[in-house]
Coordinates of C-alpha atoms in Angstrom, one line a residue:
Chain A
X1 CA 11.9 -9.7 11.7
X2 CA 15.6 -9.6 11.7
X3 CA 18.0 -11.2 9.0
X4 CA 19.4 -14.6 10.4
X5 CA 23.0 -13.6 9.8
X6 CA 22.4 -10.0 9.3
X7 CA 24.1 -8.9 6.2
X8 CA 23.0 -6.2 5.0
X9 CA 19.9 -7.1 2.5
X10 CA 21.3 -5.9 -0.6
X11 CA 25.7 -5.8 -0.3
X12 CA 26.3 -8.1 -3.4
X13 CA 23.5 -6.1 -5.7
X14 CA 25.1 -4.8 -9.1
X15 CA 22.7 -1.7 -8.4
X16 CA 20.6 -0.5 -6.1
X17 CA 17.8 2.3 -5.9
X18 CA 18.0 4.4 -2.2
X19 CA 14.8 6.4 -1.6
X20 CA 16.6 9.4 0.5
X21 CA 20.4 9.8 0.6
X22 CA 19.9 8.8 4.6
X23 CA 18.0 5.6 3.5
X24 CA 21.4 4.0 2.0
X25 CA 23.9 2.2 3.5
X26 CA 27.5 3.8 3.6
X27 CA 29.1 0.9 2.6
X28 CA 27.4 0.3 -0.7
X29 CA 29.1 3.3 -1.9
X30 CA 32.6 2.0 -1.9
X31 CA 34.2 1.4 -5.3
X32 CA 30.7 2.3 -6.8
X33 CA 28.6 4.7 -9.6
X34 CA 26.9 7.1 -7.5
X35 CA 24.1 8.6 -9.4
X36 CA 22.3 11.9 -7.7
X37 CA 18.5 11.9 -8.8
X38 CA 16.7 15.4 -8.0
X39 CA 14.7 15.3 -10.7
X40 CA 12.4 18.7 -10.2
X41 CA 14.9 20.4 -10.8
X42 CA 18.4 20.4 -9.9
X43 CA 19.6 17.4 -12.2
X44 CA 17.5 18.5 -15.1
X45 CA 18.7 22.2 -14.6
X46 CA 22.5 20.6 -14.6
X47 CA 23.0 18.7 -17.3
X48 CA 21.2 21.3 -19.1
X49 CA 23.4 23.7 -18.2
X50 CA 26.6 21.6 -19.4
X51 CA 24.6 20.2 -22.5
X52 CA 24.1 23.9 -23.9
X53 CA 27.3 25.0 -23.2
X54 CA 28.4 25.8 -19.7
X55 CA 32.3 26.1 -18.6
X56 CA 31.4 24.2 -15.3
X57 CA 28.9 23.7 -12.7
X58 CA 30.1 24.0 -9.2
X59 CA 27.4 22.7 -6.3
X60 CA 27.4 24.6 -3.0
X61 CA 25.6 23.9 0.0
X62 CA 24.6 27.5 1.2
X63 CA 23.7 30.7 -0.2
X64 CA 26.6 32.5 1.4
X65 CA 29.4 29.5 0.1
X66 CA 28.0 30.8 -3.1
X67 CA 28.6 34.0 -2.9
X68 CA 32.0 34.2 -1.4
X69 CA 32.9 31.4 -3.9
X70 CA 32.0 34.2 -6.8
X71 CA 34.5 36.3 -5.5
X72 CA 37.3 33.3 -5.4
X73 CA 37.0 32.4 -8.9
X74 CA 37.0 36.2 -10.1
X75 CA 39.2 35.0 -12.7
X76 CA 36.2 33.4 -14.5
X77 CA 32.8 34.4 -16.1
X78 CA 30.7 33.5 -13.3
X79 CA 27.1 33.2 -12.5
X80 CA 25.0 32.8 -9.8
X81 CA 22.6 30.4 -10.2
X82 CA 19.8 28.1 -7.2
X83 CA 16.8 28.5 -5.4
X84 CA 15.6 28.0 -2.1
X85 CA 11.8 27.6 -1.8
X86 CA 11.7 26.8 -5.0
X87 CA 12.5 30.5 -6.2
X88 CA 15.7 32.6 -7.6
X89 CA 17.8 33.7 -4.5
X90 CA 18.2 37.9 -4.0
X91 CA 21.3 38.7 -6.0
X92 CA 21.3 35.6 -7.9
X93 CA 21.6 35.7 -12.1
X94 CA 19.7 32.6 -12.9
X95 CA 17.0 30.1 -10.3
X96 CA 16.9 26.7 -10.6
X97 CA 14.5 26.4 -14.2
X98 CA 16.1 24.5 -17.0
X99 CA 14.7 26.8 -19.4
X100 CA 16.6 29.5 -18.2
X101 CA 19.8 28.1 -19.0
X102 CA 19.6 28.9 -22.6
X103 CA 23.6 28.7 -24.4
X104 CA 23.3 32.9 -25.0
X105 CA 22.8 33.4 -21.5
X106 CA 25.3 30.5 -20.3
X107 CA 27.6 29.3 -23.1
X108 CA 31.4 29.7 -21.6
X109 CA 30.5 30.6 -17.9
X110 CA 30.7 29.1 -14.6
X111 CA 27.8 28.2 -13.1
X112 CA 28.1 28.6 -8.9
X113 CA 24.9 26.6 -8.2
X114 CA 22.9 26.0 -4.8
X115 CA 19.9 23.9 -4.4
X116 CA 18.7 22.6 -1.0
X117 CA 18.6 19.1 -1.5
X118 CA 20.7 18.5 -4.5
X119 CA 23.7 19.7 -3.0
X120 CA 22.8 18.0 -0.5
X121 CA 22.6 14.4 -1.8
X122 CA 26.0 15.1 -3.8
X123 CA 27.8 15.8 -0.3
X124 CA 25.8 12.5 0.8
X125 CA 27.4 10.2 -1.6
X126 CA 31.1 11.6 -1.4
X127 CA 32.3 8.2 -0.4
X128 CA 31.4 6.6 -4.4
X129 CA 34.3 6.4 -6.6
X130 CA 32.4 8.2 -8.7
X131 CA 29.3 10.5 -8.9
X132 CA 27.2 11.4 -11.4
X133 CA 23.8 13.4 -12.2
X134 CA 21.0 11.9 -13.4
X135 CA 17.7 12.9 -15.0
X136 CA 15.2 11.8 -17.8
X137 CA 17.2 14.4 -20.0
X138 CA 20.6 12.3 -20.5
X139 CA 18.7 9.0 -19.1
X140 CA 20.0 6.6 -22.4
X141 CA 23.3 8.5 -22.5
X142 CA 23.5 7.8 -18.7
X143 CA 23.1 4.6 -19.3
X144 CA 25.7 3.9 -21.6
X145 CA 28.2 5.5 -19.5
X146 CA 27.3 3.3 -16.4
X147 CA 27.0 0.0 -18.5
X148 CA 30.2 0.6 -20.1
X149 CA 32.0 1.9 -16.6
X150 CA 30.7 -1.6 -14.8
X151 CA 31.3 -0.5 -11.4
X152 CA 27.7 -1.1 -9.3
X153 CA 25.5 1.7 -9.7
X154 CA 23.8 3.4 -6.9
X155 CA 20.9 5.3 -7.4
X156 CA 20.1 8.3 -5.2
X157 CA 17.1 9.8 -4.8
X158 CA 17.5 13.4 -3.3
X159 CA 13.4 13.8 -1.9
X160 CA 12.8 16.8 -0.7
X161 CA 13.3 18.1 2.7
X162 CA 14.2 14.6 4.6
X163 CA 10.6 13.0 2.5
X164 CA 10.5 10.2 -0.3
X165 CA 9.3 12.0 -3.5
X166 CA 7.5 10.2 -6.5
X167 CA 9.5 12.3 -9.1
X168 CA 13.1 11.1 -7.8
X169 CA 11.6 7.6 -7.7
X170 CA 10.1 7.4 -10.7
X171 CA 13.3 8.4 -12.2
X172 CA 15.4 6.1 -10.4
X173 CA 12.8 3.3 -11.2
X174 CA 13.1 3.9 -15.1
X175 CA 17.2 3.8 -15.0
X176 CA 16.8 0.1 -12.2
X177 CA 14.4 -1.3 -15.1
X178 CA 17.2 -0.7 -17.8
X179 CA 19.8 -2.0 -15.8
X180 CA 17.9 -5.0 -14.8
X181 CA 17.5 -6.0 -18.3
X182 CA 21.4 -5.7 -18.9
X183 CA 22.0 -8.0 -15.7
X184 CA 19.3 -10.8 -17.6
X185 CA 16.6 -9.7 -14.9
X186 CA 17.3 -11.5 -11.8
X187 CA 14.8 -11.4 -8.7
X188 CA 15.8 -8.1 -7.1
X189 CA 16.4 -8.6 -3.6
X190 CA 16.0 -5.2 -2.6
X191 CA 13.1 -3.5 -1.5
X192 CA 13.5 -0.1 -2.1
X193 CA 14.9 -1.3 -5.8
X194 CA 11.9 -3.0 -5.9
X195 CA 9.5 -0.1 -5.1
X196 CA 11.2 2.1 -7.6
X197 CA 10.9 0.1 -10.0
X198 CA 7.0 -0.7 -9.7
X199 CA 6.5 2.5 -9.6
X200 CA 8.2 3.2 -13.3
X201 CA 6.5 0.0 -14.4
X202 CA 2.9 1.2 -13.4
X203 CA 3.7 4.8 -14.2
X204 CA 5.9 4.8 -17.2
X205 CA 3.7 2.6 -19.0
X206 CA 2.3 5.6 -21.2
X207 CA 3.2 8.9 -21.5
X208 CA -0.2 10.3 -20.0
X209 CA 0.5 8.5 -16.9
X210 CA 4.0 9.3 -16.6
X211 CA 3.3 13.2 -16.7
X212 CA 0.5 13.0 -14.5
X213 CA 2.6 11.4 -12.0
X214 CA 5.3 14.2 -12.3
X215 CA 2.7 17.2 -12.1
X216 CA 1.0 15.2 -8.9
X217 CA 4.1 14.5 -7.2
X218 CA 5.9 16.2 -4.1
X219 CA 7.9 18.3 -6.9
X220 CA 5.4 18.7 -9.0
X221 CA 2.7 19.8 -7.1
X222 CA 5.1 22.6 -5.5
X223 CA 6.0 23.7 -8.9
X224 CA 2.5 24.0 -10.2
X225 CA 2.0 25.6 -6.8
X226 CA 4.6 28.2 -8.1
X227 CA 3.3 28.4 -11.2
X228 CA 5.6 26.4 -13.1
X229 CA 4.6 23.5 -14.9
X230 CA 6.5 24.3 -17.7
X231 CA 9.5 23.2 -15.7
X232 CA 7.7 19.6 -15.5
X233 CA 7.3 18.9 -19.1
X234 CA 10.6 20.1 -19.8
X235 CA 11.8 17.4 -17.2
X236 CA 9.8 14.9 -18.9
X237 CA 11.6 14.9 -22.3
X238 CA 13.8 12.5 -22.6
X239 CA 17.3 12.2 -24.3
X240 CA 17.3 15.8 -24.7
X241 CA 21.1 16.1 -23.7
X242 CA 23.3 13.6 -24.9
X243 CA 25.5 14.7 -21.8
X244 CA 26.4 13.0 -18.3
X245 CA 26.9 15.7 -16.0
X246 CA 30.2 14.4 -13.3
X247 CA 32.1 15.8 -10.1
X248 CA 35.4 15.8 -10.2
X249 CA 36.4 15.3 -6.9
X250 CA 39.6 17.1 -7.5
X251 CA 37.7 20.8 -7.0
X252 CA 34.0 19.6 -6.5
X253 CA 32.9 21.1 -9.9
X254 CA 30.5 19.5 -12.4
X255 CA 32.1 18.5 -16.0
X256 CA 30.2 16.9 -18.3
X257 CA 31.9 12.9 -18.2
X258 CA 34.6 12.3 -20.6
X259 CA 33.7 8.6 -21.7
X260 CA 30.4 9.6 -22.8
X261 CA 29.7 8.4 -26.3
X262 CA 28.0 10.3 -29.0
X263 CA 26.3 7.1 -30.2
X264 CA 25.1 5.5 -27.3
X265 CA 22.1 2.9 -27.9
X266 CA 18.7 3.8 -26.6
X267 CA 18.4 1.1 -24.2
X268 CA 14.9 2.0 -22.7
X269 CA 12.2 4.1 -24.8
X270 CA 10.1 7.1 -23.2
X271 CA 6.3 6.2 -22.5
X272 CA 4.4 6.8 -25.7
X273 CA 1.0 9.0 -25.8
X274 CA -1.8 6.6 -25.2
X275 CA -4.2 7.2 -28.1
X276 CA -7.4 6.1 -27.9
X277 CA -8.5 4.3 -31.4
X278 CA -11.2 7.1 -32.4
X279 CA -14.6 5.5 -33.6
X280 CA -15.3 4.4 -37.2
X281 CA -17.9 7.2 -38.7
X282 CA -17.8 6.5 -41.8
X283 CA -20.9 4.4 -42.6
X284 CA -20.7 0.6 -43.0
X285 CA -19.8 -0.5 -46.9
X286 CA -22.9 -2.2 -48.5
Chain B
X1 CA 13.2 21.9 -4.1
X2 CA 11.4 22.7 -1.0
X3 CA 7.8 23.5 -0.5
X4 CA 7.0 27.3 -1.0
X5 CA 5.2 27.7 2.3
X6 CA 6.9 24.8 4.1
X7 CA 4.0 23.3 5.5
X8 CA 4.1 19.0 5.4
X9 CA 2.7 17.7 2.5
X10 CA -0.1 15.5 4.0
X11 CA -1.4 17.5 6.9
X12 CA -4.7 17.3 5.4
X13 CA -5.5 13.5 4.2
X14 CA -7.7 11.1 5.3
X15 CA -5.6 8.3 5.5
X16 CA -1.4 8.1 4.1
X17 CA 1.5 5.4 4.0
X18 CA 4.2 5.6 6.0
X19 CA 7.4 3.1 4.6
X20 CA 9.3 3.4 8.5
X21 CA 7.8 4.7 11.6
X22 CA 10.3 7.4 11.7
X23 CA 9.6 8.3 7.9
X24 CA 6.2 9.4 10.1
X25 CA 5.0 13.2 10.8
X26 CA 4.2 13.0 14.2
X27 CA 2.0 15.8 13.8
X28 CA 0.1 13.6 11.7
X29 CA -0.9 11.1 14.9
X30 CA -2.4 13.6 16.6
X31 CA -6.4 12.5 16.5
X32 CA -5.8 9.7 14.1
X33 CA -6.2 5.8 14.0
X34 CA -2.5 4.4 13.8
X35 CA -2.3 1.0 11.8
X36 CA 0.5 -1.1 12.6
X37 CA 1.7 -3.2 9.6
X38 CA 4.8 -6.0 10.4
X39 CA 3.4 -8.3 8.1
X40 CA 5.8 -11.1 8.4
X41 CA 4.8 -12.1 10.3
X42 CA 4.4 -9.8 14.0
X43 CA 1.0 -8.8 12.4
X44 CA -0.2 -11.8 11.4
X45 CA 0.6 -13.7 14.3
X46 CA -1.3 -11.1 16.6
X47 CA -4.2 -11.2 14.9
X48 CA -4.3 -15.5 14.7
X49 CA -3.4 -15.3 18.4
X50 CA -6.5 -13.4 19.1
X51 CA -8.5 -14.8 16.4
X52 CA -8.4 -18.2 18.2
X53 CA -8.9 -17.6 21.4
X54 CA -5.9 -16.2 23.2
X55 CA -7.1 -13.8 26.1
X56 CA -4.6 -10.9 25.2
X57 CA -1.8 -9.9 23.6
X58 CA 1.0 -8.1 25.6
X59 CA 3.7 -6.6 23.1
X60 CA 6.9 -6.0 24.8
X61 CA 10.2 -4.3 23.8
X62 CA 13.1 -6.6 25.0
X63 CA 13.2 -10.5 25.8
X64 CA 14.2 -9.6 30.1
X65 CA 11.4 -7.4 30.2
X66 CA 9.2 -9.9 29.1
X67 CA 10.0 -12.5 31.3
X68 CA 10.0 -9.6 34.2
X69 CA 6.6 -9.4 33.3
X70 CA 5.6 -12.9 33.3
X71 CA 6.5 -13.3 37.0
X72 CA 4.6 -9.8 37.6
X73 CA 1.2 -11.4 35.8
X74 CA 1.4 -15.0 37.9
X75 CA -2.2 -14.5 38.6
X76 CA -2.6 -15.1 34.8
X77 CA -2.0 -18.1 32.2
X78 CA 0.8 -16.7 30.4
X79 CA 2.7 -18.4 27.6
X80 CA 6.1 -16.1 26.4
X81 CA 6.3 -15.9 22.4
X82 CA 8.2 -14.1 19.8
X83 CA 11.5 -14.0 18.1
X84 CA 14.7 -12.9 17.9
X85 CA 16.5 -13.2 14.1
X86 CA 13.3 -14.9 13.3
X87 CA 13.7 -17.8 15.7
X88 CA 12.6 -18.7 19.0
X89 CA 14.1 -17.2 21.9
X90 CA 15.8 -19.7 24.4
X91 CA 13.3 -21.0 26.7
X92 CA 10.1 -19.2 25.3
X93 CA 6.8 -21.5 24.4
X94 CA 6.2 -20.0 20.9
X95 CA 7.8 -18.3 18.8
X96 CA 6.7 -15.9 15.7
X97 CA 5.2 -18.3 13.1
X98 CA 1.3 -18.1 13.4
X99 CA 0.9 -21.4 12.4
X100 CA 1.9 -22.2 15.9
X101 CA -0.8 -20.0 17.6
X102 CA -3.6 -22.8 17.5
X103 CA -7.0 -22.6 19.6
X104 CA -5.3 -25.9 21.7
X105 CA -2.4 -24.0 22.4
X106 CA -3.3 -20.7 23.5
X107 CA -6.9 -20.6 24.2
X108 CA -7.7 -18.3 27.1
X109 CA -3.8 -17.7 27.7
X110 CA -2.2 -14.4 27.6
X111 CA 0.7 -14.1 25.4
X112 CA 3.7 -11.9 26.4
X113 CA 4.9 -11.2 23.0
X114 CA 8.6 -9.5 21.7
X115 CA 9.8 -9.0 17.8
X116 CA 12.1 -6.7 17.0
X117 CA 10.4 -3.9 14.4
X118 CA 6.8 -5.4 15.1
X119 CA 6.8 -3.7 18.5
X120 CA 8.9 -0.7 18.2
X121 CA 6.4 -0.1 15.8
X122 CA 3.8 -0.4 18.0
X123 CA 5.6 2.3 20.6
X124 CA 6.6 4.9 17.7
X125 CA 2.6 5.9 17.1
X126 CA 2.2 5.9 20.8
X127 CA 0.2 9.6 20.2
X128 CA -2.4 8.1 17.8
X129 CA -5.8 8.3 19.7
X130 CA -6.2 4.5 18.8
X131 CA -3.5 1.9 17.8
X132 CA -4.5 -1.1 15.8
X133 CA -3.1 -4.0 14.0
X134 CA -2.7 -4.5 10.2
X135 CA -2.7 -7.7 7.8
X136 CA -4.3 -9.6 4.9
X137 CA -5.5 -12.3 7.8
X138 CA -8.1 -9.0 8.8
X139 CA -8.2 -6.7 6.0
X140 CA -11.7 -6.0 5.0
X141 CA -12.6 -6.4 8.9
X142 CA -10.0 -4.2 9.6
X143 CA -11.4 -1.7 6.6
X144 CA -14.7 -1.7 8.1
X145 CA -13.7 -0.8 11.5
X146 CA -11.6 2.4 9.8
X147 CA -14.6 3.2 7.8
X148 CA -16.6 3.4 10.4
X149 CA -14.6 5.0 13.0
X150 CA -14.3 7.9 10.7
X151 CA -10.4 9.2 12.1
X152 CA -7.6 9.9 10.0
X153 CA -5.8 6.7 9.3
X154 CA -2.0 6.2 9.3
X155 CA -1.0 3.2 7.9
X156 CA 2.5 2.6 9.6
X157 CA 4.7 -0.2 8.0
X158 CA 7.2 -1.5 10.4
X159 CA 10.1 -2.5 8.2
X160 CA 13.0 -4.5 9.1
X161 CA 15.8 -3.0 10.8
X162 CA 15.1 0.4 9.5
X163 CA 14.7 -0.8 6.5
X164 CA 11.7 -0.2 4.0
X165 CA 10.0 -3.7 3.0
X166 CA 8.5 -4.8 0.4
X167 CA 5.5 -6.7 2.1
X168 CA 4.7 -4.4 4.8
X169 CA 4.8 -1.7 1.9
X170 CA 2.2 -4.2 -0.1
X171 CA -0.2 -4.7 2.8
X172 CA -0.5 -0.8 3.8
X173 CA -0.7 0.1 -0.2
X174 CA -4.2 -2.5 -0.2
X175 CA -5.7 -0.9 2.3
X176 CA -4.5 2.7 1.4
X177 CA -6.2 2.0 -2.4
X178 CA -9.5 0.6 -0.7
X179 CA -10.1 3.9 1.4
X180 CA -8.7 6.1 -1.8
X181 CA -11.9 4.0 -3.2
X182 CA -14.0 4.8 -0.5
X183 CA -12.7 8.6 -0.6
X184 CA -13.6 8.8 -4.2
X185 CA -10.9 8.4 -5.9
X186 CA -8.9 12.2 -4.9
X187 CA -5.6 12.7 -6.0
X188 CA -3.0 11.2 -4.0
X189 CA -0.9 14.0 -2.6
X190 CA 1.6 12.1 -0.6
X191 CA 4.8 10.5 -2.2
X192 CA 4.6 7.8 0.7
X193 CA 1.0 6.7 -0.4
X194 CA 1.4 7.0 -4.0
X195 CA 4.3 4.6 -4.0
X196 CA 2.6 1.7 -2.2
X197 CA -0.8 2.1 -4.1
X198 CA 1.5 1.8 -6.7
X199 CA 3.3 -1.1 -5.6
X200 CA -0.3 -2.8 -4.7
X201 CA -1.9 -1.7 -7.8
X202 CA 1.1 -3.5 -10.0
X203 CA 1.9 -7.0 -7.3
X204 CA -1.8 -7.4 -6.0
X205 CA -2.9 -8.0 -9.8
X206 CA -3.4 -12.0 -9.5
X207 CA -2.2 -14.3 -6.8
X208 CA 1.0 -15.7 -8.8
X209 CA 2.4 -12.0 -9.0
X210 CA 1.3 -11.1 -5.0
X211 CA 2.9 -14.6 -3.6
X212 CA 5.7 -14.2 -5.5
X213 CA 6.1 -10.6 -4.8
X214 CA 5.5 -11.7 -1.2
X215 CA 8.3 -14.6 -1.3
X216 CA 10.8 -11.9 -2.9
X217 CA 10.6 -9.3 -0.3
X218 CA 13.0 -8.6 2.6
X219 CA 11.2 -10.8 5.2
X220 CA 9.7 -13.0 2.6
X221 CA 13.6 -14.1 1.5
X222 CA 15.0 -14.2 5.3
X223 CA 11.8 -16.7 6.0
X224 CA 12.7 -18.7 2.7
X225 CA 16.3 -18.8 4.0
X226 CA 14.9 -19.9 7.3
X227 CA 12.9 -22.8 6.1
X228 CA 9.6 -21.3 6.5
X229 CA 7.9 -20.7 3.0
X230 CA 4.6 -22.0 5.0
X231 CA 4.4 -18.6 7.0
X232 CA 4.7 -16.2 4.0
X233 CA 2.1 -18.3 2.5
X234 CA -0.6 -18.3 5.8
X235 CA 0.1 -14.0 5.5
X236 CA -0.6 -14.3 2.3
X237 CA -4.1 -15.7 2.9
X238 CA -7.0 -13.1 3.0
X239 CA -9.9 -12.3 5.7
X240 CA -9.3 -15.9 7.5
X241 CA -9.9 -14.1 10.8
X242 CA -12.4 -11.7 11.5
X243 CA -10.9 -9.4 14.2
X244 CA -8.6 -6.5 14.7
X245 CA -6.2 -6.0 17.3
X246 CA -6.6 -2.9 19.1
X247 CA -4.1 -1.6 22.1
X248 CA -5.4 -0.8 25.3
X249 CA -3.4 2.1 26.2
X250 CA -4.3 1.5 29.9
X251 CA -2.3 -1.4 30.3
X252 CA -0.6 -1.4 26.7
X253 CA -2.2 -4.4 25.9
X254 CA -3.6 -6.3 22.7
X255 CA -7.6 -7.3 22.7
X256 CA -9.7 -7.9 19.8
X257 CA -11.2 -4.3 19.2
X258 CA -14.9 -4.0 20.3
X259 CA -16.5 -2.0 17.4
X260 CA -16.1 -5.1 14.8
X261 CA -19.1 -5.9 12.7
X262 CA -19.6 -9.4 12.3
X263 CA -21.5 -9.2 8.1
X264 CA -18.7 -6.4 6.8
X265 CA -18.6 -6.0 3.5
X266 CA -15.8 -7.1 1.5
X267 CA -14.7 -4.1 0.3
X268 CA -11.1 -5.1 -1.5
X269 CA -11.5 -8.8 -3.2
X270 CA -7.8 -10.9 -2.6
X271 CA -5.6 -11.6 -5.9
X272 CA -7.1 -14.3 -8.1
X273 CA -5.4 -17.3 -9.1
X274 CA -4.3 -16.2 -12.3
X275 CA -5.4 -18.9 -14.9
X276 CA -4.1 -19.5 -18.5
X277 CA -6.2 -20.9 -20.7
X278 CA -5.9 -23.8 -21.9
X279 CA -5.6 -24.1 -25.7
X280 CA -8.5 -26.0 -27.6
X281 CA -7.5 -29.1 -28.3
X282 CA -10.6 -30.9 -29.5
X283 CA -10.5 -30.7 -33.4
X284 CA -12.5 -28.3 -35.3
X285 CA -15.8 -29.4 -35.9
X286 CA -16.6 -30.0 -39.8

């Protein structure tokens, strides 16, 4: 059925959770807090990249861009860095694993950068005042940033290749929960907030579910395909970087955000192990 | 990241969510049993309407075709219902509520039927091999005739205005978590699926949580805003009519599919009440 006046469902909303950059409504973006979600592995590999040390990361949409960008910015240490299908492009210095981008391979450089649906969901949201990365890495730091910034938030989900992925959701879900507690929990009248958020409520309850559901979803199951799972705990840590990754819209380069704050509050917890109370064996006292 | 070998994620499973018809694989129709979801209320009105007598069901895409088609079918009691921005349409007889569609009313009538995403639903799994209708008013009927028909099953939510929704979403994760049941239990490789067995398996817990889930989603709050609580509550009622709606595709037309078994098993229970209880207040006995 149709909405009797039809607004759009969700215009007033202080934050919102969008499924696929295509599955959000332009408007929403003015004068808001975009934050790009592409959890497995572009965000993680990101603000890992600026945590340990890197000059700059600078998102481009095709392998090509990248490479004729290298020979622009000859004036800096520059590397290469991306995937497509999930593995390093030919010519490339670094593919798109977080644990690659260790501070003696990166510290000082430039980081040209191209991912397939990253990039993409960062040129989807250029109409926010301001855009942001986000991951389970910086999640409490991100947090603080957006809480004290105050614009609305919205929350991008990249998917992969046009599809609604569990892993960009999940995340997304995890940041809607912490920012519905700060706004005293009112009924969220939006459904694709709402799936989000069941999903992290149902999935982030302990931290044996909440892996599982990375390693079984669509980014997860294509990184275990390639041998990688390594990848997926790493983007399962949480609070690793106390960094929040940001485009400045002046040259379309990631910084790491200037109001960051080194003592941010850690406004939602990661999902504990579940441990299973072992059995008493010793024998009964007498 | 994309998929290493690009095929779709799903090709291969026995049944999968959809959130919008056009978040749909084609390729996934192909030989499979399409399940229409609108379930507020274009689903549950269908199935009532057939439930109680009415001799079909003719779903049609704009409000001049259907009355061009009530002067084509003179030969036949025809009554014209539906909606437009959830109200009747000027000089209709019914319009979407299934409270009206009562065995005095429509007995033996055929009803010429529009709603906006209800029936463009209907004509965006047009190359299923068989095209039925979804609700809680038919769901273990409904799960039996799947069952037993043995086809890939594609549960299509309708959503409104291209919008994901929360209770179409609710209603296709039930019935996706009682065939995962039947299926023993495999992993759910589809991100679709796995969020709305997710969102069932969280709001389908006890009956306060699924009405009130209900209530808050996108065509729960424009039916609040329209005055009509009373519908959201008849969807939310379970296996009160024993029928499914299948499409001819000879003259693309509703009639109570002919493989229903009258003693199916009820294999999802509805949400219990869920009851406190009450403290002891009797005093201790000495």
């Amino acid at each position: 059925m149709q909405t009797p006046t039809a607004p759009t469902a969700n215009t007033a909303l202080p934050f919102s959770v969008h499924l696929l950059p295509h599955l959000l409504d332009q408007d929403l973006l003015l004068g808001s807090v975009a934050v790009v979600i592409d959890l497995l592995r572009a965000s993680t590999t990101i603000t890992t990249a600026l945590a340990v040390g890197a000059e700059a990361v600078v998102p481009c949409a095709t392998v090509d861009a990248s490479r004729q960008l290298a020979t622009q910015l000859a004036d800096k240490e520059i590397l290469l860095g991306g995937e497509r299908q999930g593995v390093m492009i030919a010519g490339f210095d670094l593919d798109n694993s977080p644990a690659k981008y260790t501070a003696e391979r990166i510290a000082g450089k430039t980081i040209i950068f191209t991912t397939t649906n990253g990039t993409a969901a960062i040129d989807a949201v250029a109409a926010a005042e301001r855009i942001v990365i986000g991951c389970f890495a910086n999640l409490n730091a991100l947090l603080d940033v957006l809480i004290r910034d105050g614009r609305p938030v919205r929350l991008i989900c990249a998917g992969t290749n046009g599809e609604v992925t569990v892993e960009d959701a999940l995340c997304a879900g995890a940041i809607a929960n912490a920012l519905w507690t700060q706004h005293g929990c009112p009924d969220i009248k939006d459904d694709q907030t709402a799936l989000a958020m069941s999903l992290w409520e149902s999935a982030g309850k302990d931290r044996e579910t909440f892996l599982s559901t990375l390693r079984n979803s669509y980014g997860g199951r294509n990184l275990r395909q390639l041998g990688l799972d390594s990848d997926i705990v790493i983007a399962s840590h949480w609070d690793t970087h106390p960094i929040v990754p940001e485009l400045s819209t002046a040259n379309h380069t990631l910084y790491p955000a200037t109001d960051t704050h080194e003592d941010y509050p850690v406004l939602l917890q990661p999902p504990k192990w579940y441990t299973i109370k072992p059995p008493n064996l010793s024998p009964p006292s007498l």
